[in-house]
Amino acid sequence: MTKKEIEERKFRPASQEAADARLRVETPQTNSAAYRLAFQDTEFLLREDLRPVRFQLELLKPQLLMDEAKIESTFVFYGSARIPEPEQAQARIDAATTPEQKRIAENLAKKARYYDEARKLARIAAQYPVNAAGCRHFVVCSGGGPSIMEAANRGAADAGAQTIGMNIVLPHEQSPNRFVTPELSFQFHYFALRKMHFLLRARALAVFPGGFGTFDEMFELLTLIQTGKMKPIPVLLFGREFWTRVVDFEALADEGVISPSDLNLLTWVETAEDAWEAVQTFYQDSEAPGCG
Protein backbone atom coordinates (compact mmCIF):
# COMPACT_ATOMS: atom_id res chain seq x y z
CA MET A 1 0.00 0.00 0.00
CA THR A 2 1.42 3.39 -1.03
CA LYS A 3 1.64 6.40 1.26
CA LYS A 4 -1.07 8.12 -0.77
CA GLU A 5 -3.37 5.12 -0.44
CA ILE A 6 -2.81 5.06 3.31
CA GLU A 7 -3.61 8.76 3.58
CA GLU A 8 -6.75 8.43 1.50
CA ARG A 9 -8.26 5.40 3.19
CA LYS A 10 -11.38 5.99 5.24
CA PHE A 11 -10.48 4.29 8.48
CA ARG A 12 -7.86 5.28 11.01
CA PRO A 13 -4.83 2.95 11.03
CA ALA A 14 -4.56 0.40 13.83
CA SER A 15 -1.24 1.90 14.94
CA GLN A 16 -2.95 5.22 15.69
CA GLU A 17 -5.82 3.53 17.48
CA ALA A 18 -3.33 1.52 19.54
CA ALA A 19 -1.45 4.67 20.51
CA ASP A 20 -4.68 6.39 21.56
CA ALA A 21 -5.73 3.36 23.57
CA ARG A 22 -2.62 3.72 25.72
CA LEU A 23 -3.72 7.23 26.71
CA ARG A 24 -6.80 5.96 28.52
CA VAL A 25 -8.12 7.55 31.70
CA GLU A 26 -7.32 5.36 34.71
CA THR A 27 -10.53 3.78 36.03
CA PRO A 28 -11.40 0.29 37.28
CA GLN A 29 -12.99 -0.39 33.92
CA THR A 30 -10.09 0.78 31.73
CA ASN A 31 -7.57 -1.02 33.96
CA SER A 32 -9.34 -4.34 33.40
CA ALA A 33 -7.74 -6.80 30.99
CA ALA A 34 -11.11 -7.12 29.30
CA TYR A 35 -10.83 -3.49 28.14
CA ARG A 36 -7.53 -3.93 26.30
CA LEU A 37 -7.56 -4.01 22.53
CA ALA A 38 -7.33 -7.67 21.61
CA PHE A 39 -4.10 -7.26 19.63
CA GLN A 40 -2.48 -5.41 22.55
CA ASP A 41 -3.46 -8.06 25.08
CA THR A 42 -0.52 -10.44 25.34
CA GLU A 43 -2.20 -12.68 27.90
CA PHE A 44 -5.15 -13.06 25.57
CA LEU A 45 -2.94 -13.85 22.54
CA LEU A 46 -1.15 -16.56 24.55
CA ARG A 47 -4.32 -18.46 25.42
CA GLU A 48 -4.60 -22.05 24.20
CA ASP A 49 -7.62 -21.07 22.12
CA LEU A 50 -5.51 -18.58 20.16
CA ARG A 51 -2.97 -21.11 18.88
CA PRO A 52 -4.37 -20.94 15.29
CA VAL A 53 -3.93 -17.16 15.36
CA ARG A 54 -0.34 -17.50 16.58
CA PHE A 55 0.32 -19.99 13.77
CA GLN A 56 -0.93 -17.43 11.28
CA LEU A 57 1.11 -14.59 12.77
CA GLU A 58 4.29 -16.68 12.81
CA LEU A 59 3.75 -17.62 9.18
CA LEU A 60 2.90 -14.08 8.12
CA LYS A 61 5.53 -11.94 9.84
CA PRO A 62 8.67 -13.40 8.16
CA GLN A 63 6.76 -13.71 4.89
CA LEU A 64 5.91 -10.00 4.79
CA LEU A 65 9.35 -8.84 5.89
CA MET A 66 11.11 -10.98 3.28
CA ASP A 67 8.67 -9.77 0.62
CA GLU A 68 9.52 -6.19 1.58
CA ALA A 69 13.23 -7.04 1.33
CA LYS A 70 12.57 -8.40 -2.20
CA ILE A 71 13.91 -11.83 -1.31
CA GLU A 72 12.64 -14.11 -4.06
CA SER A 73 14.63 -17.25 -3.28
CA THR A 74 17.04 -18.59 -0.68
CA PHE A 75 20.00 -20.93 -0.37
CA VAL A 76 19.35 -22.80 2.87
CA PHE A 77 22.08 -24.29 5.08
CA TYR A 78 21.45 -27.09 7.58
CA GLY A 79 24.10 -28.48 9.92
CA SER A 80 25.36 -29.05 13.42
CA ALA A 81 25.54 -26.35 16.07
CA ARG A 82 28.58 -28.13 17.59
CA ILE A 83 31.22 -28.33 14.86
CA PRO A 84 34.00 -25.84 15.72
CA GLU A 85 35.64 -23.53 13.26
CA PRO A 86 39.15 -24.81 12.47
CA GLU A 87 40.91 -22.21 14.63
CA GLN A 88 39.04 -23.43 17.71
CA ALA A 89 39.25 -27.18 17.11
CA GLN A 90 42.53 -27.86 18.88
CA ALA A 91 41.60 -25.67 21.85
CA ARG A 92 38.51 -27.78 22.43
CA ILE A 93 40.58 -30.96 22.33
CA ASP A 94 43.03 -29.46 24.81
CA ALA A 95 40.17 -28.43 27.10
CA ALA A 96 38.83 -31.97 27.36
CA THR A 97 39.14 -33.40 30.89
CA THR A 98 38.17 -37.04 30.24
CA PRO A 99 39.03 -39.56 27.52
CA GLU A 100 35.40 -39.49 26.37
CA GLN A 101 35.38 -35.70 26.06
CA LYS A 102 38.66 -35.82 24.16
CA ARG A 103 37.34 -38.47 21.74
CA ILE A 104 34.24 -36.40 20.99
CA ALA A 105 36.29 -33.22 20.60
CA GLU A 106 38.59 -35.02 18.17
CA ASN A 107 35.61 -36.31 16.15
CA LEU A 108 34.18 -32.81 15.92
CA ALA A 109 37.59 -31.43 14.98
CA LYS A 110 37.71 -33.79 11.99
CA LYS A 111 34.60 -32.05 10.69
CA ALA A 112 35.85 -28.50 11.33
CA ARG A 113 36.75 -28.09 7.66
CA TYR A 114 33.04 -28.02 6.87
CA TYR A 115 32.83 -24.68 8.70
CA ASP A 116 35.13 -23.28 6.04
CA GLU A 117 33.25 -24.98 3.20
CA ALA A 118 29.90 -23.63 4.44
CA ARG A 119 31.36 -20.15 4.72
CA LYS A 120 32.87 -20.39 1.24
CA LEU A 121 29.68 -21.70 -0.37
CA ALA A 122 27.62 -18.97 1.28
CA ARG A 123 30.05 -16.34 0.02
CA ILE A 124 29.67 -17.70 -3.54
CA ALA A 125 25.87 -17.81 -3.34
CA ALA A 126 25.69 -14.31 -1.84
CA GLN A 127 27.36 -12.88 -4.93
CA TYR A 128 24.49 -13.95 -7.17
CA PRO A 129 23.48 -10.69 -8.87
CA VAL A 130 20.46 -8.69 -7.80
CA ASN A 131 18.30 -8.15 -10.87
CA ALA A 132 17.17 -4.84 -12.34
CA ALA A 133 14.00 -4.85 -10.24
CA GLY A 134 16.04 -5.26 -7.05
CA CYS A 135 14.92 -8.85 -6.47
CA ARG A 136 17.35 -11.12 -4.64
CA HIS A 137 17.95 -14.81 -5.29
CA PHE A 138 19.97 -17.47 -3.45
CA VAL A 139 19.90 -15.32 -0.30
CA VAL A 140 21.75 -17.30 2.36
CA CYS A 141 19.46 -18.61 5.09
CA SER A 142 20.40 -20.58 8.19
CA GLY A 143 18.96 -21.50 11.56
CA GLY A 144 20.72 -18.43 12.91
CA GLY A 145 22.75 -20.27 15.53
CA PRO A 146 26.45 -21.14 15.94
CA SER A 147 28.82 -23.44 14.03
CA ILE A 148 27.67 -24.35 10.50
CA MET A 149 24.82 -21.84 10.75
CA GLU A 150 27.24 -19.11 11.76
CA ALA A 151 29.58 -20.08 8.93
CA ALA A 152 26.78 -19.67 6.39
CA ASN A 153 25.72 -16.24 7.63
CA ARG A 154 29.36 -15.24 7.95
CA GLY A 155 30.12 -16.17 4.36
CA ALA A 156 27.26 -14.02 3.09
CA ALA A 157 28.38 -11.16 5.33
CA ASP A 158 31.90 -11.53 3.88
CA ALA A 159 30.37 -10.68 0.50
CA GLY A 160 28.51 -7.70 1.93
CA ALA A 161 25.16 -9.37 1.33
CA GLN A 162 22.04 -9.64 3.45
CA THR A 163 21.62 -12.98 5.20
CA ILE A 164 18.70 -14.61 7.01
CA GLY A 165 18.67 -16.27 10.42
CA MET A 166 15.70 -18.29 11.68
CA ASN A 167 16.17 -18.89 15.39
CA ILE A 168 13.87 -20.94 17.60
CA VAL A 169 13.02 -20.34 21.26
CA LEU A 170 14.68 -23.10 23.32
CA PRO A 171 14.72 -23.84 27.07
CA HIS A 172 18.44 -23.11 27.21
CA GLU A 173 19.71 -19.64 26.38
CA GLN A 174 20.70 -19.03 22.78
CA SER A 175 20.78 -16.05 20.47
CA PRO A 176 21.36 -15.25 16.79
CA ASN A 177 24.94 -15.30 15.59
CA ARG A 178 26.43 -11.86 14.93
CA PHE A 179 26.52 -12.29 11.15
CA VAL A 180 22.75 -12.41 10.63
CA THR A 181 21.30 -9.25 9.09
CA PRO A 182 19.34 -7.71 12.01
CA GLU A 183 16.31 -6.90 9.82
CA LEU A 184 16.22 -10.53 8.68
CA SER A 185 16.76 -12.12 12.09
CA PHE A 186 13.59 -14.05 12.93
CA GLN A 187 12.57 -15.95 16.05
CA PHE A 188 10.06 -18.79 16.04
CA HIS A 189 8.03 -20.57 18.67
CA TYR A 190 6.78 -23.37 16.42
CA PHE A 191 9.27 -25.72 14.78
CA ALA A 192 6.71 -26.49 12.08
CA LEU A 193 6.43 -22.86 10.99
CA ARG A 194 10.19 -22.43 11.08
CA LYS A 195 10.70 -25.47 8.85
CA MET A 196 8.03 -24.18 6.47
CA HIS A 197 9.87 -20.87 6.13
CA PHE A 198 13.13 -22.69 5.47
CA LEU A 199 11.55 -24.24 2.39
CA LEU A 200 9.01 -21.72 1.09
CA ARG A 201 11.67 -19.82 -0.88
CA ALA A 202 14.43 -22.45 -1.00
CA ARG A 203 16.09 -22.74 -4.40
CA ALA A 204 18.96 -24.90 -3.14
CA LEU A 205 19.85 -26.56 0.15
CA ALA A 206 23.17 -27.62 1.64
CA VAL A 207 23.21 -30.20 4.42
CA PHE A 208 26.33 -30.57 6.55
CA PRO A 209 26.97 -33.18 9.25
CA GLY A 210 24.54 -32.69 12.10
CA GLY A 211 22.35 -34.24 14.75
CA PHE A 212 18.66 -34.67 15.45
CA GLY A 213 17.70 -31.21 14.19
CA THR A 214 19.60 -31.62 10.93
CA PHE A 215 18.12 -35.10 10.43
CA ASP A 216 14.63 -33.80 11.09
CA GLU A 217 14.91 -30.93 8.63
CA MET A 218 16.66 -32.95 5.93
CA PHE A 219 14.30 -35.92 5.99
CA GLU A 220 11.23 -33.71 5.96
CA LEU A 221 12.58 -32.01 2.84
CA LEU A 222 13.33 -35.35 1.18
CA THR A 223 9.84 -36.59 2.03
CA LEU A 224 8.23 -33.49 0.53
CA ILE A 225 10.15 -33.94 -2.72
CA GLN A 226 9.69 -37.73 -2.79
CA THR A 227 5.92 -37.42 -2.40
CA GLY A 228 5.56 -34.61 -4.92
CA LYS A 229 4.50 -32.06 -2.33
CA MET A 230 7.45 -29.90 -3.31
CA LYS A 231 9.27 -29.41 -6.59
CA PRO A 232 12.79 -30.86 -6.62
CA ILE A 233 15.66 -28.59 -5.70
CA PRO A 234 19.37 -29.41 -5.34
CA VAL A 235 19.91 -31.21 -2.01
CA LEU A 236 23.66 -31.09 -1.43
CA LEU A 237 25.07 -33.45 1.21
CA PHE A 238 28.51 -32.56 2.51
CA GLY A 239 30.49 -35.33 4.19
CA ARG A 240 29.72 -38.64 2.51
CA GLU A 241 31.89 -40.51 5.03
CA PHE A 242 29.83 -39.11 7.91
CA TRP A 243 26.41 -39.60 6.32
CA THR A 244 26.97 -43.13 5.06
CA ARG A 245 28.23 -44.11 8.51
CA VAL A 246 25.20 -42.78 10.38
CA VAL A 247 22.53 -43.52 7.72
CA ASP A 248 22.64 -46.49 5.36
CA PHE A 249 20.76 -44.97 2.42
CA GLU A 250 21.57 -47.93 0.18
CA ALA A 251 20.09 -50.32 2.74
CA LEU A 252 16.82 -48.39 2.70
CA ALA A 253 16.58 -49.00 -1.04
CA ASP A 254 17.68 -52.65 -0.68
CA GLU A 255 15.00 -53.21 1.96
CA GLY A 256 12.41 -51.81 -0.42
CA VAL A 257 11.23 -49.04 1.91
CA ILE A 258 12.35 -46.39 -0.59
CA SER A 259 12.78 -46.65 -4.35
CA PRO A 260 16.30 -46.84 -5.79
CA SER A 261 15.47 -43.66 -7.72
CA ASP A 262 14.93 -41.84 -4.41
CA LEU A 263 18.68 -41.96 -3.88
CA ASN A 264 18.95 -39.55 -6.81
CA LEU A 265 17.39 -36.85 -4.65
CA LEU A 266 20.79 -36.54 -2.95
CA THR A 267 23.85 -34.89 -4.48
CA TRP A 268 27.11 -35.77 -2.74
CA VAL A 269 29.68 -32.98 -2.51
CA GLU A 270 32.77 -32.20 -0.47
CA THR A 271 33.68 -28.66 -1.47
CA ALA A 272 31.88 -25.38 -1.95
CA GLU A 273 32.96 -25.29 -5.58
CA ASP A 274 31.46 -28.74 -6.23
CA ALA A 275 28.23 -27.66 -4.55
CA TRP A 276 27.84 -24.46 -6.55
CA GLU A 277 28.62 -26.31 -9.78
CA ALA A 278 25.88 -28.83 -8.93
CA VAL A 279 23.41 -25.97 -8.41
CA GLN A 280 24.37 -24.43 -11.75
CA THR A 281 24.01 -27.80 -13.48
CA PHE A 282 20.59 -28.35 -11.94
CA TYR A 283 19.32 -25.02 -13.27
CA GLN A 284 21.31 -24.87 -16.50
CA ASP A 285 18.23 -25.24 -18.71
CA SER A 286 16.10 -22.88 -16.64
CA GLU A 287 15.52 -19.21 -17.31
CA ALA A 288 17.28 -16.75 -15.04
CA PRO A 289 15.06 -16.23 -11.98
CA GLY A 290 13.06 -13.03 -11.94
CA CYS A 291 10.59 -11.48 -9.54
CA GLY A 292 7.24 -12.79 -8.40
Short mmCIF file of N, CA and C in Angstrom, two decimals, residues 87-176:
data_model
loop_
_atom_site.label_atom_id
_atom_site.label_comp_id
_atom_site.label_asym_id
_atom_site.label_seq_id
_atom_site.Cartn_x
_atom_site.Cartn_y
_atom_site.Cartn_z
N GLU A 87 40.01 -22.87 13.68
CA GLU A 87 40.91 -22.21 14.63
C GLU A 87 40.62 -22.59 16.08
N GLN A 88 39.42 -23.09 16.35
CA GLN A 88 39.04 -23.43 17.71
C GLN A 88 39.11 -24.93 18.00
N ALA A 89 39.34 -25.73 16.97
CA ALA A 89 39.25 -27.18 17.11
C ALA A 89 40.26 -27.73 18.12
N GLN A 90 41.51 -27.32 18.00
CA GLN A 90 42.53 -27.86 18.88
C GLN A 90 42.31 -27.40 20.31
N ALA A 91 41.85 -26.18 20.50
CA ALA A 91 41.60 -25.67 21.85
C ALA A 91 40.54 -26.50 22.56
N ARG A 92 39.56 -26.96 21.82
CA ARG A 92 38.51 -27.78 22.43
C ARG A 92 39.06 -29.16 22.80
N ILE A 93 39.95 -29.67 21.98
CA ILE A 93 40.58 -30.96 22.33
C ILE A 93 41.41 -30.80 23.60
N ASP A 94 42.17 -29.70 23.66
CA ASP A 94 43.03 -29.46 24.81
C ASP A 94 42.22 -29.22 26.09
N ALA A 95 41.00 -28.72 25.93
CA ALA A 95 40.17 -28.43 27.10
C ALA A 95 39.45 -29.65 27.65
N ALA A 96 39.50 -30.76 26.92
CA ALA A 96 38.83 -31.97 27.36
C ALA A 96 39.46 -32.49 28.66
N THR A 97 38.63 -32.95 29.59
CA THR A 97 39.14 -33.40 30.89
C THR A 97 38.99 -34.91 31.09
N THR A 98 38.32 -35.59 30.16
CA THR A 98 38.17 -37.04 30.24
C THR A 98 38.45 -37.64 28.87
N PRO A 99 38.81 -38.91 28.81
CA PRO A 99 39.03 -39.56 27.52
C PRO A 99 37.81 -39.47 26.60
N GLU A 100 36.62 -39.57 27.18
CA GLU A 100 35.40 -39.49 26.37
C GLU A 100 35.24 -38.10 25.76
N GLN A 101 35.47 -37.07 26.57
CA GLN A 101 35.38 -35.70 26.06
C GLN A 101 36.42 -35.45 24.97
N LYS A 102 37.60 -36.00 25.15
CA LYS A 102 38.66 -35.82 24.16
C LYS A 102 38.29 -36.52 22.85
N ARG A 103 37.73 -37.72 22.94
CA ARG A 103 37.34 -38.47 21.74
C ARG A 103 36.28 -37.71 20.95
N ILE A 104 35.30 -37.16 21.67
CA ILE A 104 34.24 -36.40 20.99
C ILE A 104 34.81 -35.13 20.38
N ALA A 105 35.68 -34.45 21.12
CA ALA A 105 36.29 -33.22 20.60
C ALA A 105 37.11 -33.51 19.35
N GLU A 106 37.80 -34.65 19.34
CA GLU A 106 38.59 -35.02 18.17
C GLU A 106 37.68 -35.35 16.98
N ASN A 107 36.56 -36.01 17.23
CA ASN A 107 35.61 -36.31 16.15
C ASN A 107 35.03 -35.03 15.56
N LEU A 108 34.70 -34.08 16.42
CA LEU A 108 34.18 -32.81 15.92
C LEU A 108 35.26 -32.03 15.17
N ALA A 109 36.49 -32.12 15.64
CA ALA A 109 37.59 -31.43 14.98
C ALA A 109 37.81 -31.93 13.55
N LYS A 110 37.56 -33.22 13.34
CA LYS A 110 37.71 -33.79 11.99
C LYS A 110 36.71 -33.17 11.01
N LYS A 111 35.62 -32.65 11.55
CA LYS A 111 34.60 -32.05 10.69
C LYS A 111 34.71 -30.53 10.63
N ALA A 112 35.72 -29.96 11.27
CA ALA A 112 35.85 -28.50 11.33
C ALA A 112 36.01 -27.89 9.95
N ARG A 113 36.55 -28.64 9.01
CA ARG A 113 36.75 -28.09 7.66
C ARG A 113 35.43 -27.73 7.00
N TYR A 114 34.34 -28.34 7.46
CA TYR A 114 33.04 -28.02 6.87
C TYR A 114 32.57 -26.62 7.26
N TYR A 115 33.11 -26.09 8.36
CA TYR A 115 32.83 -24.68 8.70
C TYR A 115 33.33 -23.80 7.56
N ASP A 116 34.56 -24.08 7.12
CA ASP A 116 35.13 -23.28 6.04
C ASP A 116 34.39 -23.49 4.73
N GLU A 117 33.97 -24.72 4.45
CA GLU A 117 33.25 -24.98 3.20
C GLU A 117 31.88 -24.30 3.20
N ALA A 118 31.19 -24.31 4.34
CA ALA A 118 29.90 -23.63 4.44
C ALA A 118 30.08 -22.13 4.24
N ARG A 119 31.10 -21.58 4.86
CA ARG A 119 31.36 -20.15 4.72
C ARG A 119 31.68 -19.80 3.27
N LYS A 120 32.48 -20.65 2.62
CA LYS A 120 32.87 -20.39 1.24
C LYS A 120 31.68 -20.49 0.30
N LEU A 121 30.85 -21.53 0.49
CA LEU A 121 29.68 -21.70 -0.37
C LEU A 121 28.71 -20.54 -0.20
N ALA A 122 28.51 -20.09 1.03
CA ALA A 122 27.62 -18.97 1.28
C ALA A 122 28.14 -17.70 0.62
N ARG A 123 29.45 -17.52 0.65
CA ARG A 123 30.05 -16.34 0.02
C ARG A 123 29.81 -16.36 -1.49
N ILE A 124 29.92 -17.56 -2.10
CA ILE A 124 29.67 -17.70 -3.54
C ILE A 124 28.21 -17.39 -3.86
N ALA A 125 27.30 -18.00 -3.09
CA ALA A 125 25.87 -17.81 -3.34
C ALA A 125 25.46 -16.35 -3.15
N ALA A 126 26.07 -15.70 -2.16
CA ALA A 126 25.69 -14.31 -1.84
C ALA A 126 26.07 -13.34 -2.94
N GLN A 127 26.94 -13.76 -3.84
CA GLN A 127 27.36 -12.88 -4.93
C GLN A 127 26.48 -13.02 -6.17
N TYR A 128 25.42 -13.84 -6.05
CA TYR A 128 24.49 -13.95 -7.17
C TYR A 128 23.88 -12.57 -7.40
N PRO A 129 23.87 -12.09 -8.64
CA PRO A 129 23.48 -10.69 -8.87
C PRO A 129 22.02 -10.39 -8.56
N VAL A 130 21.81 -9.21 -7.99
CA VAL A 130 20.46 -8.69 -7.80
C VAL A 130 19.98 -8.20 -9.16
N ASN A 131 18.74 -8.54 -9.53
CA ASN A 131 18.30 -8.15 -10.87
C ASN A 131 17.87 -6.69 -10.93
N ALA A 132 17.47 -6.26 -12.12
CA ALA A 132 17.17 -4.84 -12.34
C ALA A 132 16.04 -4.33 -11.46
N ALA A 133 15.13 -5.24 -11.09
CA ALA A 133 14.00 -4.85 -10.24
C ALA A 133 14.36 -4.87 -8.76
N GLY A 134 15.61 -5.22 -8.44
CA GLY A 134 16.04 -5.26 -7.05
C GLY A 134 15.72 -6.55 -6.33
N CYS A 135 15.28 -7.57 -7.09
CA CYS A 135 14.92 -8.85 -6.47
C CYS A 135 16.16 -9.69 -6.22
N ARG A 136 16.17 -10.36 -5.06
CA ARG A 136 17.35 -11.12 -4.64
C ARG A 136 17.07 -12.62 -4.71
N HIS A 137 18.06 -13.36 -5.21
CA HIS A 137 17.95 -14.81 -5.29
C HIS A 137 19.14 -15.46 -4.60
N PHE A 138 18.94 -16.71 -4.16
CA PHE A 138 19.97 -17.47 -3.45
C PHE A 138 20.45 -16.71 -2.21
N VAL A 139 19.54 -16.01 -1.55
CA VAL A 139 19.90 -15.32 -0.30
C VAL A 139 20.18 -16.38 0.76
N VAL A 140 21.32 -16.28 1.40
CA VAL A 140 21.75 -17.30 2.36
C VAL A 140 20.86 -17.28 3.59
N CYS A 141 20.38 -18.47 3.96
CA CYS A 141 19.46 -18.61 5.09
C CYS A 141 19.92 -19.77 5.96
N SER A 142 20.02 -19.53 7.25
CA SER A 142 20.40 -20.58 8.19
C SER A 142 19.48 -20.55 9.40
N GLY A 143 19.71 -21.49 10.31
CA GLY A 143 18.96 -21.50 11.56
C GLY A 143 19.35 -20.39 12.51
N GLY A 144 20.36 -19.60 12.13
CA GLY A 144 20.72 -18.43 12.91
C GLY A 144 21.62 -18.67 14.10
N GLY A 145 21.96 -19.93 14.36
CA GLY A 145 22.75 -20.27 15.53
C GLY A 145 24.25 -20.31 15.25
N PRO A 146 24.99 -21.07 16.08
CA PRO A 146 26.45 -21.14 15.94
C PRO A 146 26.89 -22.17 14.91
N SER A 147 28.20 -22.38 14.83
CA SER A 147 28.82 -23.44 14.03
C SER A 147 28.49 -23.31 12.54
N ILE A 148 27.95 -24.36 11.93
CA ILE A 148 27.67 -24.35 10.50
C ILE A 148 26.73 -23.21 10.14
N MET A 149 25.76 -22.94 11.00
CA MET A 149 24.82 -21.84 10.75
C MET A 149 25.57 -20.51 10.75
N GLU A 150 26.43 -20.32 11.71
CA GLU A 150 27.24 -19.11 11.76
C GLU A 150 28.11 -18.99 10.52
N ALA A 151 28.71 -20.09 10.11
CA ALA A 151 29.58 -20.08 8.93
C ALA A 151 28.82 -19.61 7.69
N ALA A 152 27.58 -20.07 7.55
CA ALA A 152 26.78 -19.67 6.39
C ALA A 152 26.50 -18.17 6.41
N ASN A 153 26.00 -17.68 7.53
CA ASN A 153 25.72 -16.24 7.63
C ASN A 153 26.99 -15.42 7.50
N ARG A 154 28.08 -15.95 8.02
CA ARG A 154 29.36 -15.24 7.95
C ARG A 154 29.84 -15.12 6.51
N GLY A 155 29.69 -16.20 5.74
CA GLY A 155 30.12 -16.17 4.36
C GLY A 155 29.36 -15.13 3.55
N ALA A 156 28.05 -15.04 3.79
CA ALA A 156 27.26 -14.02 3.09
C ALA A 156 27.68 -12.63 3.53
N ALA A 157 27.94 -12.47 4.82
CA ALA A 157 28.38 -11.16 5.33
C ALA A 157 29.74 -10.79 4.74
N ASP A 158 30.60 -11.78 4.51
CA ASP A 158 31.90 -11.53 3.88
C ASP A 158 31.72 -10.83 2.53
N ALA A 159 30.64 -11.23 1.83
CA ALA A 159 30.37 -10.68 0.50
C ALA A 159 29.56 -9.39 0.57
N GLY A 160 29.28 -8.92 1.77
CA GLY A 160 28.51 -7.70 1.93
C GLY A 160 27.04 -7.86 1.60
N ALA A 161 26.54 -9.09 1.70
CA ALA A 161 25.16 -9.37 1.33
C ALA A 161 24.28 -9.54 2.57
N GLN A 162 22.99 -9.36 2.38
CA GLN A 162 22.04 -9.64 3.45
C GLN A 162 21.94 -11.14 3.66
N THR A 163 21.67 -11.55 4.88
CA THR A 163 21.62 -12.98 5.20
C THR A 163 20.59 -13.22 6.29
N ILE A 164 19.86 -14.33 6.16
CA ILE A 164 18.70 -14.61 7.01
C ILE A 164 19.07 -15.58 8.13
N GLY A 165 18.53 -15.33 9.32
CA GLY A 165 18.67 -16.27 10.42
C GLY A 165 17.29 -16.59 10.98
N MET A 166 17.00 -17.87 11.16
CA MET A 166 15.70 -18.29 11.68
C MET A 166 15.90 -19.04 12.99
N ASN A 167 15.97 -18.30 14.07
CA ASN A 167 16.17 -18.89 15.39
C ASN A 167 14.87 -19.48 15.93
N ILE A 168 15.02 -20.33 16.93
CA ILE A 168 13.87 -20.94 17.60
C ILE A 168 14.04 -20.74 19.10
N VAL A 169 12.96 -20.46 19.80
CA VAL A 169 13.02 -20.34 21.26
C VAL A 169 13.28 -21.71 21.86
N LEU A 170 14.32 -21.83 22.68
CA LEU A 170 14.68 -23.10 23.32
C LEU A 170 14.78 -22.89 24.84
N PRO A 171 14.63 -23.98 25.61
CA PRO A 171 14.72 -23.84 27.07
C PRO A 171 16.06 -23.30 27.54
N HIS A 172 17.14 -23.66 26.82
CA HIS A 172 18.44 -23.11 27.21
C HIS A 172 18.70 -21.84 26.40
N GLU A 173 19.48 -20.96 26.99
CA GLU A 173 19.71 -19.64 26.38
C GLU A 173 20.45 -19.80 25.06
N GLN A 174 20.01 -19.09 24.05
CA GLN A 174 20.70 -19.03 22.78
C GLN A 174 20.26 -17.78 22.05
N SER A 175 21.09 -17.29 21.17
CA SER A 175 20.78 -16.05 20.47
C SER A 175 21.33 -16.12 19.06
N PRO A 176 20.88 -15.23 18.17
CA PRO A 176 21.36 -15.25 16.79
C PRO A 176 22.86 -14.99 16.72
#
